[in-house]
């Protein structure tokens, strides 16, 4: 992939960071302050159903803001790297999704460039989200392993499967196209096995040198 496309990906992530910061710091702070005000009001008017319902709705809104902010930019990628970000994704998916998500990792990503690590995270996030929305299965497995000069990533579900090549050509397949564009940035190899009986299995092979600044 050319330098301009790589820069486009970086600009998109920078924009995500700005939106996430605005949501978390500005809107999140306002909603939290409003929640505290409602709680004080409820202490003065205990049993007021309108205030109780409003507080509940507000708590849901705060949770939604946090979820959207995390999906835009997982803070764990900045503080703990790829492994921490994927762990947080799995935790959140298990708390809200209808499929069980499992994660196993054997790699050291401390030398990974944060922007490149974000690309890998986005790919995994998109694959997991697609499985939850469309696969109709009960389980998703994520595995990351590091060899001497390669990072191997696998995402597998036990859903109904689909034709990846046909799906990626559709006009509304921006998510699948983003998977390919980000992997192109990393000069990664993607293989997909998918059918109705075994679900979908993504294999990703990424050169380690593409993930570091060395």
GROMACS .gro file of C-alpha atoms in nm:
model
  214
    1UNK     CA    1   0.000   0.000   0.000
    2UNK     CA    2   0.132   0.345  -0.085
    3UNK     CA    3   0.236   0.616   0.162
    4UNK     CA    4  -0.073   0.826   0.094
    5UNK     CA    5  -0.304   0.542   0.194
    6UNK     CA    6  -0.102   0.480   0.508
    7UNK     CA    7  -0.133   0.849   0.592
    8UNK     CA    8  -0.507   0.833   0.530
    9UNK     CA    9  -0.533   0.552   0.785
   10UNK     CA   10  -0.330   0.755   1.035
   11UNK     CA   11  -0.549   1.062   0.976
   12UNK     CA   12  -0.863   0.854   1.031
   13UNK     CA   13  -0.729   0.726   1.364
   14UNK     CA   14  -0.631   1.080   1.466
   15UNK     CA   15  -0.987   1.190   1.394
   16UNK     CA   16  -1.118   0.900   1.600
   17UNK     CA   17  -0.898   1.010   1.890
   18UNK     CA   18  -1.039   1.362   1.876
   19UNK     CA   19  -1.399   1.241   1.870
   20UNK     CA   20  -1.334   0.992   2.151
   21UNK     CA   21  -1.174   1.263   2.365
   22UNK     CA   22  -1.469   1.497   2.305
   23UNK     CA   23  -1.715   1.223   2.399
   24UNK     CA   24  -1.528   1.110   2.709
   25UNK     CA   25  -1.403   1.442   2.844
   26UNK     CA   26  -1.680   1.682   2.742
   27UNK     CA   27  -2.007   1.494   2.697
   28UNK     CA   28  -1.911   1.231   2.954
   29UNK     CA   29  -1.839   1.496   3.216
   30UNK     CA   30  -2.169   1.675   3.152
   31UNK     CA   31  -2.370   1.354   3.180
   32UNK     CA   32  -2.190   1.251   3.499
   33UNK     CA   33  -2.259   1.590   3.657
   34UNK     CA   34  -2.625   1.563   3.561
   35UNK     CA   35  -2.637   1.214   3.714
   36UNK     CA   36  -2.500   1.347   4.045
   37UNK     CA   37  -2.757   1.627   4.042
   38UNK     CA   38  -3.040   1.381   3.988
   39UNK     CA   39  -2.914   1.167   4.277
   40UNK     CA   40  -2.916   1.470   4.507
   41UNK     CA   41  -3.267   1.553   4.391
   42UNK     CA   42  -3.378   1.195   4.459
   43UNK     CA   43  -3.246   1.222   4.816
   44UNK     CA   44  -3.477   1.519   4.865
   45UNK     CA   45  -3.768   1.344   4.691
   46UNK     CA   46  -3.731   0.972   4.768
   47UNK     CA   47  -3.960   0.743   4.572
   48UNK     CA   48  -4.007   0.993   4.287
   49UNK     CA   49  -4.057   0.760   3.989
   50UNK     CA   50  -3.980   1.025   3.728
   51UNK     CA   51  -3.642   1.104   3.883
   52UNK     CA   52  -3.560   0.733   3.925
   53UNK     CA   53  -3.644   0.658   3.560
   54UNK     CA   54  -3.449   0.962   3.443
   55UNK     CA   55  -3.147   0.853   3.646
   56UNK     CA   56  -3.165   0.502   3.497
   57UNK     CA   57  -3.184   0.639   3.142
   58UNK     CA   58  -2.894   0.870   3.213
   59UNK     CA   59  -2.682   0.582   3.344
   60UNK     CA   60  -2.753   0.393   3.020
   61UNK     CA   61  -2.651   0.700   2.821
   62UNK     CA   62  -2.322   0.728   3.012
   63UNK     CA   63  -2.251   0.360   2.944
   64UNK     CA   64  -2.325   0.413   2.574
   65UNK     CA   65  -2.088   0.709   2.559
   66UNK     CA   66  -1.813   0.502   2.723
   67UNK     CA   67  -1.871   0.215   2.479
   68UNK     CA   68  -1.866   0.441   2.173
   69UNK     CA   69  -1.554   0.616   2.302
   70UNK     CA   70  -1.381   0.281   2.357
   71UNK     CA   71  -1.476   0.160   2.009
   72UNK     CA   72  -1.331   0.476   1.858
   73UNK     CA   73  -1.003   0.458   2.048
   74UNK     CA   74  -0.933   0.195   2.314
   75UNK     CA   75  -0.721   0.369   2.576
   76UNK     CA   76  -0.554   0.035   2.649
   77UNK     CA   77  -0.372   0.050   2.317
   78UNK     CA   78  -0.191   0.360   2.442
   79UNK     CA   79  -0.108   0.227   2.788
   80UNK     CA   80  -0.078  -0.150   2.750
   81UNK     CA   81  -0.045  -0.213   2.378
   82UNK     CA   82  -0.222  -0.461   2.152
   83UNK     CA   83  -0.261  -0.737   2.411
   84UNK     CA   84  -0.431  -0.510   2.666
   85UNK     CA   85  -0.662  -0.364   2.401
   86UNK     CA   86  -0.776  -0.706   2.277
   87UNK     CA   87  -0.829  -0.821   2.637
   88UNK     CA   88  -1.050  -0.519   2.699
   89UNK     CA   89  -1.243  -0.584   2.376
   90UNK     CA   90  -1.306  -0.945   2.478
   91UNK     CA   91  -1.419  -0.838   2.824
   92UNK     CA   92  -1.665  -0.588   2.681
   93UNK     CA   93  -1.798  -0.829   2.420
   94UNK     CA   94  -1.854  -1.100   2.681
   95UNK     CA   95  -2.046  -0.852   2.894
   96UNK     CA   96  -2.284  -0.748   2.616
   97UNK     CA   97  -2.278  -0.994   2.323
   98UNK     CA   98  -2.474  -1.315   2.264
   99UNK     CA   99  -2.159  -1.512   2.177
  100UNK     CA  100  -1.883  -1.627   2.410
  101UNK     CA  101  -1.548  -1.475   2.314
  102UNK     CA  102  -1.221  -1.647   2.409
  103UNK     CA  103  -0.871  -1.506   2.375
  104UNK     CA  104  -0.530  -1.670   2.393
  105UNK     CA  105  -0.205  -1.484   2.329
  106UNK     CA  106   0.163  -1.573   2.324
  107UNK     CA  107   0.351  -1.269   2.203
  108UNK     CA  108   0.553  -0.969   2.315
  109UNK     CA  109   0.418  -0.653   2.160
  110UNK     CA  110   0.620  -0.404   2.365
  111UNK     CA  111   0.821  -0.296   2.059
  112UNK     CA  112   0.517  -0.255   1.835
  113UNK     CA  113   0.447   0.086   1.689
  114UNK     CA  114   0.120   0.204   1.848
  115UNK     CA  115  -0.030   0.309   1.515
  116UNK     CA  116   0.050  -0.029   1.358
  117UNK     CA  117  -0.080  -0.209   1.667
  118UNK     CA  118  -0.400  -0.011   1.628
  119UNK     CA  119  -0.436  -0.142   1.272
  120UNK     CA  120  -0.414  -0.501   1.399
  121UNK     CA  121  -0.663  -0.424   1.674
  122UNK     CA  122  -0.908  -0.269   1.426
  123UNK     CA  123  -0.891  -0.579   1.207
  124UNK     CA  124  -0.965  -0.808   1.504
  125UNK     CA  125  -1.241  -0.576   1.624
  126UNK     CA  126  -1.409  -0.579   1.281
  127UNK     CA  127  -1.391  -0.958   1.253
  128UNK     CA  128  -1.539  -1.008   1.600
  129UNK     CA  129  -1.813  -0.750   1.541
  130UNK     CA  130  -1.907  -0.912   1.209
  131UNK     CA  131  -1.929  -1.252   1.376
  132UNK     CA  132  -2.158  -1.120   1.649
  133UNK     CA  133  -2.382  -0.939   1.400
  134UNK     CA  134  -2.400  -1.193   1.119
  135UNK     CA  135  -2.257  -1.537   1.202
  136UNK     CA  136  -2.538  -1.658   1.424
  137UNK     CA  137  -2.300  -1.880   1.622
  138UNK     CA  138  -2.229  -1.926   1.991
  139UNK     CA  139  -1.851  -1.884   2.015
  140UNK     CA  140  -1.560  -1.673   1.889
  141UNK     CA  141  -1.194  -1.756   1.944
  142UNK     CA  142  -0.907  -1.509   1.906
  143UNK     CA  143  -0.546  -1.621   1.906
  144UNK     CA  144  -0.224  -1.421   1.868
  145UNK     CA  145   0.117  -1.587   1.855
  146UNK     CA  146   0.462  -1.452   1.772
  147UNK     CA  147   0.729  -1.638   1.581
  148UNK     CA  148   1.081  -1.512   1.515
  149UNK     CA  149   0.981  -1.276   1.238
  150UNK     CA  150   0.603  -1.312   1.215
  151UNK     CA  151   0.293  -1.227   1.415
  152UNK     CA  152   0.017  -1.481   1.357
  153UNK     CA  153  -0.342  -1.384   1.428
  154UNK     CA  154  -0.644  -1.613   1.410
  155UNK     CA  155  -1.010  -1.528   1.457
  156UNK     CA  156  -1.258  -1.815   1.442
  157UNK     CA  157  -1.634  -1.846   1.493
  158UNK     CA  158  -1.876  -2.139   1.477
  159UNK     CA  159  -2.144  -1.955   1.282
  160UNK     CA  160  -2.307  -2.001   0.945
  161UNK     CA  161  -2.014  -1.886   0.731
  162UNK     CA  162  -2.016  -1.664   0.421
  163UNK     CA  163  -1.838  -1.607   0.090
  164UNK     CA  164  -1.570  -1.353   0.185
  165UNK     CA  165  -1.464  -1.264  -0.170
  166UNK     CA  166  -1.824  -1.201  -0.279
  167UNK     CA  167  -1.908  -1.008   0.036
  168UNK     CA  168  -1.608  -0.775   0.012
  169UNK     CA  169  -1.721  -0.665  -0.337
  170UNK     CA  170  -2.057  -0.540  -0.213
  171UNK     CA  171  -2.114  -0.166  -0.179
  172UNK     CA  172  -2.206  -0.192   0.189
  173UNK     CA  173  -1.896  -0.395   0.282
  174UNK     CA  174  -1.685  -0.105   0.414
  175UNK     CA  175  -1.587  -0.309   0.720
  176UNK     CA  176  -1.439  -0.592   0.513
  177UNK     CA  177  -1.267  -0.343   0.286
  178UNK     CA  178  -1.113  -0.177   0.590
  179UNK     CA  179  -0.979  -0.514   0.702
  180UNK     CA  180  -0.796  -0.552   0.373
  181UNK     CA  181  -0.670  -0.195   0.358
  182UNK     CA  182  -0.521  -0.210   0.707
  183UNK     CA  183  -0.359  -0.545   0.642
  184UNK     CA  184  -0.218  -0.406   0.317
  185UNK     CA  185  -0.053  -0.130   0.520
  186UNK     CA  186   0.121  -0.402   0.721
  187UNK     CA  187   0.208  -0.612   0.414
  188UNK     CA  188   0.017  -0.892   0.581
  189UNK     CA  189  -0.123  -1.209   0.424
  190UNK     CA  190  -0.491  -1.286   0.491
  191UNK     CA  191  -0.650  -1.626   0.435
  192UNK     CA  192  -1.018  -1.695   0.501
  193UNK     CA  193  -1.189  -2.033   0.536
  194UNK     CA  194  -1.564  -2.014   0.569
  195UNK     CA  195  -1.853  -2.257   0.525
  196UNK     CA  196  -2.189  -2.340   0.676
  197UNK     CA  197  -2.070  -2.632   0.888
  198UNK     CA  198  -1.750  -2.498   1.047
  199UNK     CA  199  -1.808  -2.122   1.049
  200UNK     CA  200  -1.544  -1.867   0.954
  201UNK     CA  201  -1.171  -1.886   1.024
  202UNK     CA  202  -0.940  -1.593   0.950
  203UNK     CA  203  -0.563  -1.648   0.933
  204UNK     CA  204  -0.339  -1.338   0.935
  205UNK     CA  205   0.037  -1.349   0.887
  206UNK     CA  206   0.215  -1.019   0.959
  207UNK     CA  207   0.590  -0.952   0.926
  208UNK     CA  208   0.719  -0.835   1.266
  209UNK     CA  209   0.933  -0.571   1.097
  210UNK     CA  210   0.611  -0.402   0.977
  211UNK     CA  211   0.494  -0.364   1.337
  212UNK     CA  212   0.805  -0.203   1.482
  213UNK     CA  213   0.997   0.117   1.428
  214UNK     CA  214   1.321  -0.071   1.386
   0.00000   0.00000   0.00000
